[in-house]
Coordinates of C-alpha atoms in Angstrom, one line a residue:
M23 CA 40.9 38.5 66.3
R24 CA 42.3 35.6 68.3
A25 CA 45.8 36.4 67.2
V26 CA 45.5 40.1 68.1
E27 CA 43.8 39.8 71.5
P28 CA 46.8 38.2 73.4
I29 CA 49.1 40.9 72.1
A30 CA 46.7 43.6 73.2
Q31 CA 46.5 42.1 76.6
R32 CA 50.2 41.9 76.9
L33 CA 50.7 45.5 75.8
S34 CA 48.3 46.7 78.5
S35 CA 50.8 45.6 81.2
G36 CA 53.2 48.4 80.2
E37 CA 56.0 45.9 79.6
L38 CA 58.0 45.5 76.4
I39 CA 56.6 42.5 74.4
R40 CA 58.2 40.5 71.6
F41 CA 56.5 38.8 68.6
R42 CA 57.3 37.1 65.4
C43 CA 57.5 39.2 62.2
E44 CA 57.4 38.3 58.5
G45 CA 60.9 37.2 57.5
D46 CA 61.9 36.0 60.9
G47 CA 63.7 32.7 61.1
A48 CA 62.3 29.7 63.0
G49 CA 61.7 30.6 66.6
R50 CA 62.8 34.2 66.2
Q51 CA 60.8 37.1 67.6
N52 CA 62.4 40.3 66.2
G53 CA 59.2 42.4 66.5
W54 CA 58.8 44.5 69.7
A55 CA 56.3 47.0 71.1
I56 CA 55.6 48.8 74.3
L57 CA 52.5 50.9 75.3
Y58 CA 52.4 53.5 78.1
L59 CA 48.8 54.0 79.3
D60 CA 49.5 57.1 81.5
E61 CA 47.5 60.3 81.3
R62 CA 49.2 61.0 78.0
P63 CA 49.3 57.7 76.2
A64 CA 52.5 56.9 74.3
G65 CA 54.2 53.9 72.8
A66 CA 57.0 52.6 70.6
F67 CA 57.4 49.6 68.3
G68 CA 60.0 48.2 66.0
N69 CA 62.0 45.3 64.6
Y70 CA 65.4 44.4 65.9
R71 CA 66.5 42.5 62.8
L72 CA 65.6 45.4 60.5
G73 CA 66.8 48.1 62.9
L74 CA 63.4 49.8 62.8
S75 CA 62.1 51.9 65.7
R76 CA 59.1 54.2 65.8
K77 CA 57.7 56.3 68.7
W78 CA 54.3 58.0 69.1
R79 CA 52.4 59.9 71.7
V80 CA 49.2 61.8 72.2
D81 CA 49.8 65.5 71.8
Q82 CA 49.9 67.4 75.1
D83 CA 46.7 69.3 75.8
L84 CA 47.7 72.9 75.8
R85 CA 44.6 73.9 77.7
L86 CA 45.8 72.2 80.9
S87 CA 46.4 74.5 83.8
D88 CA 49.8 74.8 85.5
D89 CA 48.6 72.7 88.4
E90 CA 47.2 70.0 86.1
R91 CA 50.5 69.9 84.2
R92 CA 52.5 69.5 87.4
R93 CA 50.1 66.7 88.6
L94 CA 50.4 64.9 85.3
Q95 CA 54.2 65.2 85.3
R96 CA 54.3 63.7 88.8
E97 CA 52.1 60.8 87.6
W98 CA 54.2 60.2 84.5
A99 CA 57.4 60.2 86.6
A100 CA 55.8 57.7 89.0
A101 CA 54.7 55.5 86.2
K102 CA 58.1 55.6 84.6
Q103 CA 59.7 54.6 87.9
R104 CA 57.3 51.7 88.3
R105 CA 58.3 50.5 84.8
E106 CA 62.0 50.8 85.6
D107 CA 61.5 48.9 88.9
E108 CA 59.6 46.1 87.1
R109 CA 62.3 45.9 84.4
H110 CA 65.1 45.6 87.1
R111 CA 63.1 43.0 88.9
S112 CA 62.5 41.0 85.7
E113 CA 66.2 41.2 84.8
E114 CA 67.3 40.0 88.3
E115 CA 64.9 37.1 88.1
A116 CA 66.2 36.1 84.7
A117 CA 69.8 36.3 86.0
R118 CA 68.9 33.9 88.9
D119 CA 67.3 31.5 86.4
A120 CA 70.4 31.8 84.1
R121 CA 72.7 30.8 87.0
D122 CA 70.5 27.9 87.9
I123 CA 70.2 26.6 84.3
W124 CA 74.0 27.0 83.8
A125 CA 74.7 25.1 87.1
A126 CA 72.4 22.2 86.1
S127 CA 73.8 22.0 82.5
R128 CA 76.3 19.5 81.2
P129 CA 79.5 20.1 79.1
A130 CA 78.8 20.4 75.4
T131 CA 80.2 17.8 73.0
E132 CA 80.4 17.2 69.3
G133 CA 77.3 15.7 67.9
H134 CA 75.1 18.6 68.6
G135 CA 73.6 19.8 65.3
Y136 CA 74.5 23.5 65.7
I137 CA 78.0 22.8 67.1
D138 CA 78.8 20.5 64.2
R139 CA 77.3 22.7 61.5
K140 CA 79.1 25.9 62.7
R141 CA 82.3 24.0 63.7
L142 CA 82.2 25.4 67.2
T143 CA 84.6 24.5 70.0
P144 CA 82.4 22.4 72.3
S145 CA 84.4 23.2 75.5
M146 CA 83.3 26.8 75.3
F147 CA 79.6 25.9 75.8
R148 CA 77.2 23.8 77.8
I149 CA 74.1 21.8 77.0
G150 CA 70.8 22.5 78.8
Q151 CA 67.3 21.1 78.9
G152 CA 66.0 20.1 75.5
D153 CA 69.5 19.6 74.2
R154 CA 69.9 23.3 73.7
L155 CA 73.3 24.8 73.4
L156 CA 73.9 27.4 76.2
V157 CA 75.8 30.6 75.5
P158 CA 76.6 32.7 78.7
M159 CA 75.8 36.4 78.4
V160 CA 77.9 38.4 80.8
D161 CA 78.7 42.1 81.6
V162 CA 82.1 43.7 81.8
N163 CA 82.3 42.6 85.5
G164 CA 81.9 39.0 84.5
R165 CA 78.4 38.6 86.0
L166 CA 76.1 36.2 84.2
W167 CA 72.8 37.9 83.4
N168 CA 71.2 35.8 80.6
L169 CA 71.7 32.8 78.3
Q170 CA 71.3 32.5 74.6
R171 CA 69.8 29.0 74.0
I172 CA 70.4 27.5 70.6
A173 CA 68.5 24.5 69.3
A174 CA 70.1 22.0 66.9
D175 CA 68.3 23.7 64.0
G176 CA 69.7 27.1 64.9
T177 CA 66.6 28.5 66.7
K178 CA 67.8 31.1 69.2
R179 CA 66.1 32.3 72.4
F180 CA 67.1 34.5 75.3
L181 CA 65.5 34.1 78.8
K182 CA 62.2 36.0 79.0
G183 CA 62.6 39.4 80.6
G184 CA 66.3 39.0 80.8
R185 CA 68.8 41.8 80.2
V186 CA 70.5 41.9 76.8
E187 CA 72.0 45.4 76.5
G188 CA 75.7 45.6 77.1
L189 CA 76.1 41.8 77.4
F190 CA 78.5 39.7 75.4
F191 CA 80.2 36.3 75.0
L192 CA 83.9 36.2 75.3
M193 CA 86.1 33.8 73.4
G194 CA 89.8 33.6 74.3
T195 CA 91.8 35.3 77.0
F196 CA 93.8 38.5 77.4
T197 CA 97.5 38.1 78.1
R198 CA 98.9 41.6 77.7
R199 CA 98.0 45.3 77.4
G200 CA 97.4 46.7 74.0
E201 CA 96.6 43.4 72.3
T202 CA 94.0 43.1 69.5
V203 CA 90.4 42.1 70.3
C204 CA 87.7 41.6 67.7
M205 CA 84.0 42.3 68.2
G206 CA 80.9 41.5 66.2
E207 CA 77.4 40.2 66.3
G208 CA 76.9 36.5 66.1
V209 CA 78.5 33.8 68.2
A210 CA 79.2 31.5 65.2
T211 CA 80.6 34.4 63.2
M212 CA 82.9 35.6 65.9
H213 CA 84.0 32.0 66.7
S214 CA 85.2 31.8 63.1
V215 CA 87.1 35.0 63.5
Y216 CA 88.6 33.6 66.7
R217 CA 89.7 30.4 65.1
S218 CA 91.2 32.1 62.1
T219 CA 93.0 34.9 64.0
G220 CA 93.7 33.7 67.5
Y221 CA 92.6 37.1 68.8
P222 CA 90.2 37.3 71.8
C223 CA 86.7 37.8 70.3
L224 CA 83.5 39.2 71.6
A225 CA 80.0 38.3 70.3
T226 CA 77.3 40.9 71.1
F227 CA 74.3 38.9 69.8
S228 CA 72.8 41.7 67.7
A229 CA 73.6 44.8 65.7
K230 CA 71.6 46.8 68.2
N231 CA 73.8 45.7 71.1
L232 CA 77.1 46.2 69.3
L233 CA 77.5 49.9 70.3
A234 CA 76.6 49.3 73.9
V235 CA 79.2 46.5 74.2
A236 CA 81.9 48.6 72.4
R237 CA 81.4 51.5 74.8
A238 CA 81.4 49.3 77.9
W239 CA 84.7 47.6 76.9
N240 CA 86.4 50.8 75.8
D241 CA 85.5 52.3 79.2
V242 CA 87.2 49.5 81.2
R243 CA 90.0 48.5 78.7
P244 CA 90.9 51.6 76.7
D245 CA 94.3 50.1 76.2
L246 CA 93.1 47.4 73.8
S247 CA 93.2 47.6 70.0
Y248 CA 89.7 47.0 68.9
V249 CA 88.5 45.6 65.5
I250 CA 84.8 45.8 64.8
C251 CA 83.8 42.9 62.4
A252 CA 80.8 44.1 60.4
D253 CA 77.9 42.0 59.3
D254 CA 76.6 42.7 55.8
D255 CA 72.8 43.1 55.2
P256 CA 72.6 44.4 51.6
E257 CA 69.1 42.9 51.1
L258 CA 67.8 45.5 53.6
L259 CA 68.7 48.3 51.2
D260 CA 65.7 47.4 49.1
N261 CA 63.3 47.0 52.0
P262 CA 61.0 50.1 51.8
H263 CA 60.7 50.1 55.6
V264 CA 64.5 50.1 56.2
R265 CA 66.6 51.3 53.3
K266 CA 69.9 50.8 55.1
N267 CA 72.4 48.1 55.7
V268 CA 71.8 47.5 59.4
G269 CA 74.8 45.3 60.2
L270 CA 77.3 47.5 58.3
E271 CA 76.0 50.8 59.7
A272 CA 75.9 49.4 63.3
A273 CA 79.6 48.3 62.9
K274 CA 80.6 51.7 61.5
A275 CA 78.9 53.5 64.3
A276 CA 80.6 51.4 66.9
A277 CA 84.0 51.8 65.3
A278 CA 83.7 55.5 65.1
E279 CA 82.5 55.8 68.7
I280 CA 85.6 54.1 70.2
G281 CA 88.1 54.7 67.5
A282 CA 88.3 51.1 66.4
R283 CA 89.4 49.6 63.1
L284 CA 86.7 48.2 60.9
A285 CA 86.8 44.8 59.2
L286 CA 84.4 44.6 56.3
P287 CA 83.0 41.3 54.9
G288 CA 83.8 40.1 51.4
G289 CA 86.7 42.4 50.8
Q290 CA 84.6 45.5 50.8
K291 CA 86.2 48.9 51.0

């Protein structure tokens, strides 16, 4: 019971919570859940790595009068607005923390375990407290909202309560209209693409975020020629709770959405 009670307490706040699931790497928390304790309780839960998402709600009581329905709708709307306000507040606080951490950090150098293992270009990054590699997470306007912090052993963390959707890390610069830009999930993966092609590259940090970033960039730079670099997760096809290749399907969806070319791993067709 000791392991369950803290999660139950966190859920009662109405905020989205994260937790570790079986199969997660060291330090990862791919499980998520949220609980709405309004007049009609509802909730959702899932796993970012597996691409799982489930929703539930208590069925509406059809015996309610019209006045009762209207009252409940007003209460639900007010509760939803409170949650939105809290989310925005949390994201703004995380953005301030990200700017402070970035300002207090030092330039990255060779010798960091993750930089050396992944052959990253140190000048693209900075080092923060605890010798963690800092990766800036910005929006299409260049505003810093969050940081991905990577330990030497590869453990990755975002700032608690920080925004993730629509954020990315850019490698390279744009010099002309219509040039090619590559987009994919992981920082190390896209850094390899950048080194091998010389094209500007965008890391979206997760399969779930790939479509949001693709849409945002296509809206502001429809002139660019986009290539979506797919991750391959064939092991998930045999997972009874998933039955799909999460990375590949996310890449295909993003490519179809913005009319991009699709680069498949391992010479797939």
